[in-house]
CSV table of C-alpha atoms and ligand atoms in Angstrom, one decimal:
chain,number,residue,atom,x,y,z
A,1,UNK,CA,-17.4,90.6,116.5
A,2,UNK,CA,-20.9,89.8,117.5
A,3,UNK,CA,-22.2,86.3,118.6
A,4,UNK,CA,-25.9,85.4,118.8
A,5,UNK,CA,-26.2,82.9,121.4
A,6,UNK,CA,-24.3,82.5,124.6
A,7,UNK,CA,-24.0,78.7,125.1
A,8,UNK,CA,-21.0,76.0,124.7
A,9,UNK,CA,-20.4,76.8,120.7
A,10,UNK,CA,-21.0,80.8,121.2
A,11,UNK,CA,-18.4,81.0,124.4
A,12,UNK,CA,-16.2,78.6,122.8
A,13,UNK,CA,-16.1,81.3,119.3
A,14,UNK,CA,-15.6,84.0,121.5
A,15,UNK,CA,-12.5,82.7,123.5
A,16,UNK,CA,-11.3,81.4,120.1
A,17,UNK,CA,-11.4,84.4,118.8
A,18,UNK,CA,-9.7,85.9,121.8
A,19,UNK,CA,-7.0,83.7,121.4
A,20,UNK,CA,-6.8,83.7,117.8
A,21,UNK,CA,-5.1,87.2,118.3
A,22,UNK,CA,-8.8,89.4,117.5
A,23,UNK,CA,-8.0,92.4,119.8
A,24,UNK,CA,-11.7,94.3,118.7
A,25,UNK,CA,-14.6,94.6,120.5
A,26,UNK,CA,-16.6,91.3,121.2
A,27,UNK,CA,-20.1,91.0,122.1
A,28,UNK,CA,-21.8,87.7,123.1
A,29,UNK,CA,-25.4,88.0,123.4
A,30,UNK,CA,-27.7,85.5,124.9
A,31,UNK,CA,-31.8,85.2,125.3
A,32,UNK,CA,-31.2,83.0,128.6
A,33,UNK,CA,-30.9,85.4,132.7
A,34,UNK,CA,-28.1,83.5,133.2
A,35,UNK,CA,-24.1,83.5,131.3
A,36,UNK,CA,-23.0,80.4,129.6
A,37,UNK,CA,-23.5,77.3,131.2
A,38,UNK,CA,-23.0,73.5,131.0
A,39,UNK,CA,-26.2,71.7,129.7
A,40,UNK,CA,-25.1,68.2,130.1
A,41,UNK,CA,-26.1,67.9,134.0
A,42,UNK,CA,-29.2,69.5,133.2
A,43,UNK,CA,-30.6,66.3,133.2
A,44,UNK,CA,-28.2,64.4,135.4
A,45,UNK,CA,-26.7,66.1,139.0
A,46,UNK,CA,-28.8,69.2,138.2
A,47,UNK,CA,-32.1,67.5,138.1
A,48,UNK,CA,-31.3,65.3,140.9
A,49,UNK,CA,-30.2,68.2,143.7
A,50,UNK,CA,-26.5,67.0,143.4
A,51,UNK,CA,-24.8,70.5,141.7
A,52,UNK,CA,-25.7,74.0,143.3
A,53,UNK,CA,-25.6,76.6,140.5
A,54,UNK,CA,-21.8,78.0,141.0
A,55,UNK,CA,-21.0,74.5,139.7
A,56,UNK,CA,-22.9,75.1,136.4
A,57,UNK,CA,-21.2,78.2,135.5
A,58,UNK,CA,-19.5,77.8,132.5
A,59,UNK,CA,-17.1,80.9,132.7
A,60,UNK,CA,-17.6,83.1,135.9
A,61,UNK,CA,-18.3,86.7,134.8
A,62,UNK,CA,-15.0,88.2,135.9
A,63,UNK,CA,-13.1,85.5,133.9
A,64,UNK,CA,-15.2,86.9,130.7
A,65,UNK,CA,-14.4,90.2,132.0
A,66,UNK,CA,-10.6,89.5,131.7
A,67,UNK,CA,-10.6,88.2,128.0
A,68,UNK,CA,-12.4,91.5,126.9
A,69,UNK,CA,-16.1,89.6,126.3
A,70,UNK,CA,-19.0,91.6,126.8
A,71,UNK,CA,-22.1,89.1,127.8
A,72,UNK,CA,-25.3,90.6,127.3
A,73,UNK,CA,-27.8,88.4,129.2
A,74,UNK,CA,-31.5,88.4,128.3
A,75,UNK,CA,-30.8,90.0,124.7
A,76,UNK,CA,-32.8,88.5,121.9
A,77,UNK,CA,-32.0,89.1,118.6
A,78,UNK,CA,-34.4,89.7,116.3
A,79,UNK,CA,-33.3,90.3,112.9
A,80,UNK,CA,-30.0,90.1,110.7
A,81,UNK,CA,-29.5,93.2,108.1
A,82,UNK,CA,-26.6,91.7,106.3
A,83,UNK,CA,-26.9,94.5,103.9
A,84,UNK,CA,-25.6,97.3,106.4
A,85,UNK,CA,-24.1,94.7,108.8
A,86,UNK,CA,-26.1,94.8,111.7
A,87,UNK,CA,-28.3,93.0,114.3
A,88,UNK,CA,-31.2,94.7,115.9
A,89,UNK,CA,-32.1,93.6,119.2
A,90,UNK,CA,-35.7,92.9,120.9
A,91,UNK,CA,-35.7,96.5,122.8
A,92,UNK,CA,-35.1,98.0,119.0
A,93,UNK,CA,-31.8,99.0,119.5
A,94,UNK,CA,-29.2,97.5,116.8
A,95,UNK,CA,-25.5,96.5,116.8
A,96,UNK,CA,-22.8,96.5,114.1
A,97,UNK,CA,-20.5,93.8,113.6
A,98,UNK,CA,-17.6,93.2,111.3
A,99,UNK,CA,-18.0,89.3,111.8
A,100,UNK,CA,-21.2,87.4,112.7
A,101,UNK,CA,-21.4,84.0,114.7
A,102,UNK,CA,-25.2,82.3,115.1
A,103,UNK,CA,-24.6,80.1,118.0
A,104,UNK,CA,-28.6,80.4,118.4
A,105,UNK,CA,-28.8,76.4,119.7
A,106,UNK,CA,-31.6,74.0,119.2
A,107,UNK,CA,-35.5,74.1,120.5
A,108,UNK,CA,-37.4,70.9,121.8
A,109,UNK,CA,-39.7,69.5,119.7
A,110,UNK,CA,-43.2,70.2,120.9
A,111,UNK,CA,-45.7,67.3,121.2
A,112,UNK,CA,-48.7,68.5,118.7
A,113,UNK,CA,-51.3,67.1,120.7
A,114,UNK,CA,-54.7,67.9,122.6
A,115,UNK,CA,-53.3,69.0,126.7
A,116,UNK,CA,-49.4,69.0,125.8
A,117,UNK,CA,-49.3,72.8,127.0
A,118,UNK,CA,-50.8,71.9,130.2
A,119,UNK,CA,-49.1,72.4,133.7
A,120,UNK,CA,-46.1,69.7,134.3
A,121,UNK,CA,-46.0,68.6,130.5
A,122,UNK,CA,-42.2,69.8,130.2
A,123,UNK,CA,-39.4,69.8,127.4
A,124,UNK,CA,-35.8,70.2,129.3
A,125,UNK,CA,-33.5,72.1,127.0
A,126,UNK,CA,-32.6,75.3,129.5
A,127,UNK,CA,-31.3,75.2,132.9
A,128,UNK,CA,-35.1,76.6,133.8
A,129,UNK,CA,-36.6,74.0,131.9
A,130,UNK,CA,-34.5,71.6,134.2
A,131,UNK,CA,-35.6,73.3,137.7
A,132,UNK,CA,-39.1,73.4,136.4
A,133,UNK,CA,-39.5,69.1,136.2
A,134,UNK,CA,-37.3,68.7,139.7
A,135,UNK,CA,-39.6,70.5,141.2
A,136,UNK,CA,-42.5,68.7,139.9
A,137,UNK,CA,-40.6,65.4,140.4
A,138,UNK,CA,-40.3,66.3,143.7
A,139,UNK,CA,-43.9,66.7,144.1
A,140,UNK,CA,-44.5,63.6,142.2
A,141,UNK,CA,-42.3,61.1,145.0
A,142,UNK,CA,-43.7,63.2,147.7
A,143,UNK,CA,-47.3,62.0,146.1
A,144,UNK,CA,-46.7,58.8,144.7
A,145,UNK,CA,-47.8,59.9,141.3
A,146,UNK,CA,-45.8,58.1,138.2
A,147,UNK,CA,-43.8,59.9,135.7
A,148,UNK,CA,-44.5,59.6,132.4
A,149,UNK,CA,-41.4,60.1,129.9
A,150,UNK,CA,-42.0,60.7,126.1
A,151,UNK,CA,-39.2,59.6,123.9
A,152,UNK,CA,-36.5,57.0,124.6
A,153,UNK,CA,-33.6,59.3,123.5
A,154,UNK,CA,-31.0,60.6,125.7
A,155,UNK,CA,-32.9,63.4,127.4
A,156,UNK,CA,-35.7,60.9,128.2
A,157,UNK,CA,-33.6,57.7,129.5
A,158,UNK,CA,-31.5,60.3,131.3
A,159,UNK,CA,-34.8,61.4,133.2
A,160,UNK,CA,-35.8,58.3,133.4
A,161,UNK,CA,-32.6,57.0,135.2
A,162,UNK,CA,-32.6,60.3,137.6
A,163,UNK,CA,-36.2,60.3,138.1
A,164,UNK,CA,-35.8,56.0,139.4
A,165,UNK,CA,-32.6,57.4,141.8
A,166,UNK,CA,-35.1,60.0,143.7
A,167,UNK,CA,-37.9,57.3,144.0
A,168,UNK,CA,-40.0,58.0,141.4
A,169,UNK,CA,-42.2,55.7,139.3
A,170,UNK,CA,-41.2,55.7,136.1
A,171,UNK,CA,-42.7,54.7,132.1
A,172,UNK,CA,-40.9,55.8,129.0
A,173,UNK,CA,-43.2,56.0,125.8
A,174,UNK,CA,-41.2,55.3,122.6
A,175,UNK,CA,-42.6,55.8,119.7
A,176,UNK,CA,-39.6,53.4,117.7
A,177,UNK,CA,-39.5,49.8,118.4
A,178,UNK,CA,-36.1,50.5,120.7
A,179,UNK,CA,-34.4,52.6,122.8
A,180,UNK,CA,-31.7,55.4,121.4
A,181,UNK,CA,-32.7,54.2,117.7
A,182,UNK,CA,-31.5,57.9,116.6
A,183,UNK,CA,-27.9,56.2,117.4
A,184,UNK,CA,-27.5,53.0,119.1
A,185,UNK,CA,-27.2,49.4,117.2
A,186,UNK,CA,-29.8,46.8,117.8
A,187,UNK,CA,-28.1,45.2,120.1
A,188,UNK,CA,-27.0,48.0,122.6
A,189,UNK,CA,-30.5,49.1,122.1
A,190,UNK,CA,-31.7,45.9,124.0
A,191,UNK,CA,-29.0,45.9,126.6
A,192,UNK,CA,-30.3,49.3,127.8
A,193,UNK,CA,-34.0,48.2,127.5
A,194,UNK,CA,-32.4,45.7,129.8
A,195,UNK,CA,-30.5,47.9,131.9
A,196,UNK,CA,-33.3,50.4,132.6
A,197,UNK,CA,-36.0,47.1,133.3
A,198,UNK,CA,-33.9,46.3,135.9
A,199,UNK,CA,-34.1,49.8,137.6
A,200,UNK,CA,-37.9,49.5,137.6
A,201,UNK,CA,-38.5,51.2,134.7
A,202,UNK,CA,-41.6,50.2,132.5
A,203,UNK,CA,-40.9,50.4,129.1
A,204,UNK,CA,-43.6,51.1,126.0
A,205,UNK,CA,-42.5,50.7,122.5
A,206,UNK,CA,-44.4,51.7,119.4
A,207,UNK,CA,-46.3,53.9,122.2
A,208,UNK,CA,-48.8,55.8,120.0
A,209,UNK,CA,-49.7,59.0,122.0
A,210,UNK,CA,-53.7,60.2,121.4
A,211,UNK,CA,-53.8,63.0,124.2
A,212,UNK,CA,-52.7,64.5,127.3
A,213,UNK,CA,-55.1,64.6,130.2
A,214,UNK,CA,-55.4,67.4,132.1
A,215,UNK,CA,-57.9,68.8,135.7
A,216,UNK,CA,-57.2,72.0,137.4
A,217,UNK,CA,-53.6,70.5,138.4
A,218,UNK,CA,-52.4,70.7,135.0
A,219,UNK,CA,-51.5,66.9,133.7
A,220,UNK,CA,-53.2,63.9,134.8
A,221,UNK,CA,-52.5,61.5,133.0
A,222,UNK,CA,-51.1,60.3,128.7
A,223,UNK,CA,-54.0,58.6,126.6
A,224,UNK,CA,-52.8,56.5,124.5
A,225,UNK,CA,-54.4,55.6,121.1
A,226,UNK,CA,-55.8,52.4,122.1
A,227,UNK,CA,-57.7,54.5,124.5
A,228,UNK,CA,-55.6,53.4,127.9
A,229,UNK,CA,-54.3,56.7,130.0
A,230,UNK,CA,-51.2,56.0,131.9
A,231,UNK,CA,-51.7,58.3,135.2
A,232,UNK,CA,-49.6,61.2,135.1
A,233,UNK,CA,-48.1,64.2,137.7
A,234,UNK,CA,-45.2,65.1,135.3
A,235,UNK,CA,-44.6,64.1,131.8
A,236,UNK,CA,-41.4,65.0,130.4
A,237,UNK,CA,-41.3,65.4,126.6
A,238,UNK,CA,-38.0,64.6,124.5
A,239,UNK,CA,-38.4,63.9,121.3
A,240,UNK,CA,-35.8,65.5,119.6
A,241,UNK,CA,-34.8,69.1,118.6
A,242,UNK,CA,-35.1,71.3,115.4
A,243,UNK,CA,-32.2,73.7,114.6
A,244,UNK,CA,-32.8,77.4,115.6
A,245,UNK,CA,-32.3,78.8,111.8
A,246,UNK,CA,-35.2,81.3,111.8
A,247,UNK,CA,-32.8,84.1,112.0
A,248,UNK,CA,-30.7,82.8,109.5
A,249,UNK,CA,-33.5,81.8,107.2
A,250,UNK,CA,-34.9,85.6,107.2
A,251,UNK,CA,-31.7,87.1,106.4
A,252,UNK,CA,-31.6,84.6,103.5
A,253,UNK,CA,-28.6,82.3,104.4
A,254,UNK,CA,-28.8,79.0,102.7
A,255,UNK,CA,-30.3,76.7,105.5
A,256,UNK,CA,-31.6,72.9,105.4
A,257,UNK,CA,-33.1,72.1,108.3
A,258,UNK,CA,-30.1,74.0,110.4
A,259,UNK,CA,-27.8,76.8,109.1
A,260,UNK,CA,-25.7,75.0,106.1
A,261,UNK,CA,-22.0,75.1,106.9
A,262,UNK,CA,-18.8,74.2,105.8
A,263,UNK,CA,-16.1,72.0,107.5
A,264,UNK,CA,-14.8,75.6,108.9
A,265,UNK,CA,-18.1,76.7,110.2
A,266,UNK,CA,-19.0,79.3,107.2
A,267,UNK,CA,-22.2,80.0,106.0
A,268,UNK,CA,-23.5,81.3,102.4
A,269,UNK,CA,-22.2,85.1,103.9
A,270,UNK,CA,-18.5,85.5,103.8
A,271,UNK,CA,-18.7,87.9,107.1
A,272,UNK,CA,-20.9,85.4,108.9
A,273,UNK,CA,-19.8,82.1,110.6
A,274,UNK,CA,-22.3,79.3,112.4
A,275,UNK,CA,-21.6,76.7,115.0
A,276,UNK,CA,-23.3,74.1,117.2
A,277,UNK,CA,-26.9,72.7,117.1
A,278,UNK,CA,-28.1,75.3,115.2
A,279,UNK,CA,-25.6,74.0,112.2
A,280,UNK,CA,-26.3,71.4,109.7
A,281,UNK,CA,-22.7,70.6,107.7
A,282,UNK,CA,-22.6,70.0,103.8
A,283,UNK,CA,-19.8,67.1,103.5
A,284,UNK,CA,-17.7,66.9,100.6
A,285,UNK,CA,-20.0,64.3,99.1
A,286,UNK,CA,-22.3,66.6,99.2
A,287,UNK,CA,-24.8,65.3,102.2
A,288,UNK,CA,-25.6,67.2,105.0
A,289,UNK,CA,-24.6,66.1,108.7
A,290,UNK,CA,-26.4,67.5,111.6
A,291,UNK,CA,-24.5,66.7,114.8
A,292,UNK,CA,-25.9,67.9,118.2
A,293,UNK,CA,-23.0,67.4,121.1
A,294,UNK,CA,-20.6,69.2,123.1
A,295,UNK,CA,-17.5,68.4,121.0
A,296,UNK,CA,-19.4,69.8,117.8
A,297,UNK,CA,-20.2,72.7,119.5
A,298,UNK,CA,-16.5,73.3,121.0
A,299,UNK,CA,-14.9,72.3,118.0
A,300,UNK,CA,-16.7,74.1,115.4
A,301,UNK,CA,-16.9,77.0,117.3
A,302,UNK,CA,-12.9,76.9,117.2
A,303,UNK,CA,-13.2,76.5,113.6
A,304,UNK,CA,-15.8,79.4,112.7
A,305,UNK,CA,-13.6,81.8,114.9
A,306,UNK,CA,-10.8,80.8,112.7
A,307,UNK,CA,-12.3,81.6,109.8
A,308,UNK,CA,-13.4,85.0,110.3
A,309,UNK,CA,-9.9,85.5,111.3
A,310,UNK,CA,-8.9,84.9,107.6
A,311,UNK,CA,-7.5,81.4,108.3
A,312,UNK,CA,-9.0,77.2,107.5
A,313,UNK,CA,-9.1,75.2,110.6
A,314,UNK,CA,-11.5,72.5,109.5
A,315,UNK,CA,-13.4,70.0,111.8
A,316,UNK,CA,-12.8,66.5,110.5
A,317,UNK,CA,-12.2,64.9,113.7
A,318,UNK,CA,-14.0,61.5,114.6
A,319,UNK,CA,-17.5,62.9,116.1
A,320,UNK,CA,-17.7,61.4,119.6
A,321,UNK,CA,-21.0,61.6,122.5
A,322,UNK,CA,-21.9,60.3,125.6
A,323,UNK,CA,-24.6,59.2,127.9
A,324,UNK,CA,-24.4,58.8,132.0
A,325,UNK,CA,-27.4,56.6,133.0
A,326,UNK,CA,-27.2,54.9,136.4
A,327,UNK,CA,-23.9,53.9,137.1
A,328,UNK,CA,-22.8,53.4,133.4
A,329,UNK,CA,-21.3,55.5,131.1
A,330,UNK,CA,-21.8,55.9,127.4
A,331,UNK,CA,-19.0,56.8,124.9
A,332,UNK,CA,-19.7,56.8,121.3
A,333,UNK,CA,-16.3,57.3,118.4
A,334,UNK,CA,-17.9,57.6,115.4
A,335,UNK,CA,-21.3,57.3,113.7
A,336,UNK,CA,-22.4,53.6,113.3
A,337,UNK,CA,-25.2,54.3,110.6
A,338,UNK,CA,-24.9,52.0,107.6
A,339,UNK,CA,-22.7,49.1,109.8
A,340,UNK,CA,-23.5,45.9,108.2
A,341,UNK,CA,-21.3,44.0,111.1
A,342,UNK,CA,-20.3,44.3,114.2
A,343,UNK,CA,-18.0,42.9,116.9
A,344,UNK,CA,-18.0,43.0,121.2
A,345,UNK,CA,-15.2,43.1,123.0
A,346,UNK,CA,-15.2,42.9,127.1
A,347,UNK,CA,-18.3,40.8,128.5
A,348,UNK,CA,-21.7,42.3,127.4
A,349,UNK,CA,-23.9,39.8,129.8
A,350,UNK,CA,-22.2,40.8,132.8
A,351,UNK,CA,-22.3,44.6,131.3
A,352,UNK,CA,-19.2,45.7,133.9
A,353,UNK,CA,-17.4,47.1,130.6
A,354,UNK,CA,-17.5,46.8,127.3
A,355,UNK,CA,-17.4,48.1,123.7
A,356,UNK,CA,-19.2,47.5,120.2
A,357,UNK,CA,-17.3,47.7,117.3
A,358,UNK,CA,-19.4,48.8,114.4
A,359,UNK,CA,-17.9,47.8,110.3
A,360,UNK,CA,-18.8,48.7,107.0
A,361,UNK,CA,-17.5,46.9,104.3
A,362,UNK,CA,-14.9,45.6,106.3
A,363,UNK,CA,-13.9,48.8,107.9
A,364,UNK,CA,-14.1,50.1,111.2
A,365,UNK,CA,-16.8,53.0,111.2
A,366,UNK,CA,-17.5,53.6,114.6
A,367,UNK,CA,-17.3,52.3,118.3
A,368,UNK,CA,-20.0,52.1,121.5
A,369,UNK,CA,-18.1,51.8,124.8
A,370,UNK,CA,-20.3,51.1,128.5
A,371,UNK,CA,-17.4,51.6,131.0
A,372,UNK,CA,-14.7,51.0,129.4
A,373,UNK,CA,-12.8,54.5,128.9
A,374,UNK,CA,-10.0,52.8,127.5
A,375,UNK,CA,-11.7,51.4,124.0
A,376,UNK,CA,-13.3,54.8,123.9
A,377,UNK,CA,-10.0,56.9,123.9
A,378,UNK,CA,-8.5,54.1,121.8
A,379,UNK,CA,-11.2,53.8,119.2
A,380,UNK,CA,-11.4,58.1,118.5
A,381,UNK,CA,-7.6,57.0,117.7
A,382,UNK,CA,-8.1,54.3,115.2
A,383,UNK,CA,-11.0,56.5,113.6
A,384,UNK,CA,-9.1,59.8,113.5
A,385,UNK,CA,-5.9,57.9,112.2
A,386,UNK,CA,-8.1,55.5,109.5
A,387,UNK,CA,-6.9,52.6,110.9
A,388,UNK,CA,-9.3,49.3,110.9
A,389,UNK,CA,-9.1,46.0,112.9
A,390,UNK,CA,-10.5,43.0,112.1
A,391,UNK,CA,-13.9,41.9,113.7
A,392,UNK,CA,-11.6,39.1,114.7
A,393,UNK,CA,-9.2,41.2,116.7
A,394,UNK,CA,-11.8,43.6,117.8
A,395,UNK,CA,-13.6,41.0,119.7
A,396,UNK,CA,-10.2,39.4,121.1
A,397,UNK,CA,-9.5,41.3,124.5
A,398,UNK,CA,-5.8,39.8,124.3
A,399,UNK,CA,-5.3,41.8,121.5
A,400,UNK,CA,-3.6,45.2,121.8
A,401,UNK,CA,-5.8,47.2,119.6
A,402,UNK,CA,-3.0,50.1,120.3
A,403,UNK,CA,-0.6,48.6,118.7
A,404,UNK,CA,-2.2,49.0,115.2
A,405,UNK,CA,-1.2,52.5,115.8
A,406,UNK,CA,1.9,52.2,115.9
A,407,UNK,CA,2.2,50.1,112.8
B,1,NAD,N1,-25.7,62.6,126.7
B,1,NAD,C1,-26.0,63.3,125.6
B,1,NAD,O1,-25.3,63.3,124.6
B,1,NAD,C2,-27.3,64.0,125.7
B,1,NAD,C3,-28.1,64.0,126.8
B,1,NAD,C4,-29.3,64.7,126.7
B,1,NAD,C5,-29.6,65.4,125.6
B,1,NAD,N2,-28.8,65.4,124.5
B,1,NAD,C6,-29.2,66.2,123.3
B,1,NAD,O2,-30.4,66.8,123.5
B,1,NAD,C7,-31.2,66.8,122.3
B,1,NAD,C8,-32.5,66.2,122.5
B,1,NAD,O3,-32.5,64.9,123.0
B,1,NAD,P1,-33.7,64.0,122.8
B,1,NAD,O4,-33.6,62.8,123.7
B,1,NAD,O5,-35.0,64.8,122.8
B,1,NAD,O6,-33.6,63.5,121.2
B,1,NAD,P2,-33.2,62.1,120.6
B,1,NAD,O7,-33.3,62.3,119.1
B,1,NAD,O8,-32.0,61.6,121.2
B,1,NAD,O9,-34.4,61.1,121.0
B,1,NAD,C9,-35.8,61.3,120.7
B,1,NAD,C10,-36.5,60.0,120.9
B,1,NAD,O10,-37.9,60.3,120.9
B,1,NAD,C11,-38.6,59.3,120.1
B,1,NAD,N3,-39.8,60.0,119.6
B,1,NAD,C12,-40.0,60.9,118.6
B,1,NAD,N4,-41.3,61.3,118.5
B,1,NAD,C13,-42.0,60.6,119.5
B,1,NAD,C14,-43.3,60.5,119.9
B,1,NAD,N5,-44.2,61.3,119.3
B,1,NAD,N6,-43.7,59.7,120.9
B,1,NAD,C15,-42.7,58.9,121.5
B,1,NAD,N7,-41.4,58.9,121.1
B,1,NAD,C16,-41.0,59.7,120.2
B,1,NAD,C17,-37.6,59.0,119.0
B,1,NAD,O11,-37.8,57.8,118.4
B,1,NAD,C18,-36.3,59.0,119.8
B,1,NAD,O12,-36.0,57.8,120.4
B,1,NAD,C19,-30.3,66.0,121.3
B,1,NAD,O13,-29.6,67.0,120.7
B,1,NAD,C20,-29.4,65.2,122.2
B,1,NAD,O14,-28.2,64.8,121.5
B,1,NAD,C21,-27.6,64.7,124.5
């Protein structure tokens, strides 16, 4: 078995496979120096000096060792040949496989503007990518130079929140008219506009962005279109990803922006499999759902070992996220698109914990949680079960929403 990308989805196929009884060869290739590691600090503990790198090591190489995974770090592939069943490396040479997993991840979305490849303007994707703006932060406090962040997604309020805890000046540039629009309702969007005001952050909606200016330094500054420039020493872009399908595309698998899959991770070739960012899922109504998180990648991954075992272990489960940003956490059941109501429960003012419950058509679709671990766990319960409060008892803390469960 070969598998084309070494992070959370390609480790996770690999041990599946492992356990799933494969006792063949398996190889686990990745482009990155280093073996699998977690992303999610990247732009939390990493960035702020609070892990050392043992920490970040996802499996250490003797525990791959033991399960019988060969990692091949800094091994690019370059081409599928579905025909004769191989993959041909960068340095030419080429591998056969019996099964195929493309775990190949996501890329940042570049700014296309004048100056965005200048010095200390900075996408943060890879563990490097995440070393690369600490030390540039760290040059920026030192200075007392702002930080500019583009795009008010989860990598950029992330930064932002890090960036505020090492001293930093801080403005995020949304292009939307709120925060997290990719997934947050209206009214969560404002409570962490609020949230990150209060840290000191200066917030910029509808931010048109005309240019980056540059010296000898590398950035200097973001011009907007209205012809301000916001002073600049590190600019951190994150505005998204696009699905690493290239391969995929050139050895003709049916792709739509990301490698289509089913619910068990298989692609258009019977002998190859697909999990993680790099997927996008065609759902039985026939729409396609891209999900980027750690549980997609875990759980597909589990599911596209499985099938090139021979056996169906869909992934239905309620999709679920979250988001550290200061001292709160985020933990999203469920995807609240299309809610035409919703409903709080715990105290949203005083913001010390509390969940939105998001309905369509009178059902329970999905659930935000700030602090409160509790509705989180609860909610992926309801959700995975198909079982729907009321709004009413949603927003009555004295109601035991576990008890539905039971009924
Ligand atoms: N806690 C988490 O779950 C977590 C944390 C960090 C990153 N990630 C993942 O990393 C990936 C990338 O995150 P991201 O934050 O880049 O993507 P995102 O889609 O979450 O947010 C991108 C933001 O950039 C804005 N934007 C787009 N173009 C812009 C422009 N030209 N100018 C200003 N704003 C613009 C969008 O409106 C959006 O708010 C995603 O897969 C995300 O799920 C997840």
């Amino acid at each position: 078995m070969v598998i084309v990308g070494a992070g959370q989805a390609g480790l996770q196929t690999a041990e599946a496979l492992r356990s799933g009884g494969f006792e063949g060869p398996i190889t686990l290739l990745g482009d990155e120096p280093h073996g699998p590691y977690h992303r999610p600090p990247l732009s939390k503990a990493w960035l702020a000096g609070e892990m050392d790198a043992a920490q970040l090591v996802m499996r250490a190489p003797e525990m791959l060792a033991k399960k019988g995974i060969e990692l091949r770090t800094d091994a690019a592939v370059q081409a599928i040949d579905r025909a004769h069943k191989t993959v041909q490396l960068a340095d030419g040479s080429r591998l056969p496989y019996s099964g195929l997993v493309l775990a190949t991840g996501a890329t940042p979305r570049a700014l296309p503007l004048p100056g965005a490849d200048a010095a200390g303007v900075l996408p943060l994707r890879s563990r490097a990518d995440a070393s690369a703006i600490a030390e540039r932060m760290a040059g920026c406090v030192e200075k007392n130079l702002p930080v500019v962040v583009i795009g008010g997604g989860f990598i950029g309020l992330e930064v932002a929140a890090t960036a505020r805890k090492k001293g930093a000046r801080v403005t995020v540039l949304e292009a939307a008219p709120r925060l997290l629009g990719r997934v947050l309702a209206p009214v969560l969007s404002d409570w962490y506009a609020e949230l990150h005001r209060s840290h000191g952050v200066e917030l910029v909606f509808g931010a048109q962005i005309a240019a980056i200016d540059t010296d000898a330094n590398g950035v200097r500054g973001v011009k907007l279109a209205d012809g301000q420039v916001l002073p600049a020493g590190l600019v951190v872009v994150g505005i998204g990803v696009s699905a690493n399908d290239a391969l995929a595309l050139q050895a003709g698998l049916a792709c739509d922006r990301g490698i289509v899959v089913d619910a068990c991770g298989r692609t258009s070739d019977p002998h190859i499999v697909a999990a993680g960012d790099c997927t996008a899922r065609r759902l039985p109504d026939g729409t396609l759902l891209r999900l980027e998180s750690v549980q997609n990648a875990t759980e597909q991954g589990k599911s596209a070992a499985a099938a090139l075992l021979g056996q169906d272990r869909p992934f239905t489960a309620t999709p679920w996220f979250w988001s550290d940003q200061y001292d709160r956490k985020l933990q999203m059941a469920g995807l609240s698109t299309g809610a035409d109501r919703w409903a709080v429960r715990g105290d949203m003012a005083a913001g010390t914990g509390f969940s939105v419950y998001h309905f369509k058509d009178g059902r329970l679709i999905a659930v935000d949680s700030v602090n409160a671990a509790k509705d989180h766990l609860q909610a992926r319960k309801l959700l995975d079960a198909g079982v729907s409060p009321s709004t009413e008892q949603a927003a009555d803390g004295g109601v035991d929403l576990g008890s539905l469960l039971s009924r």
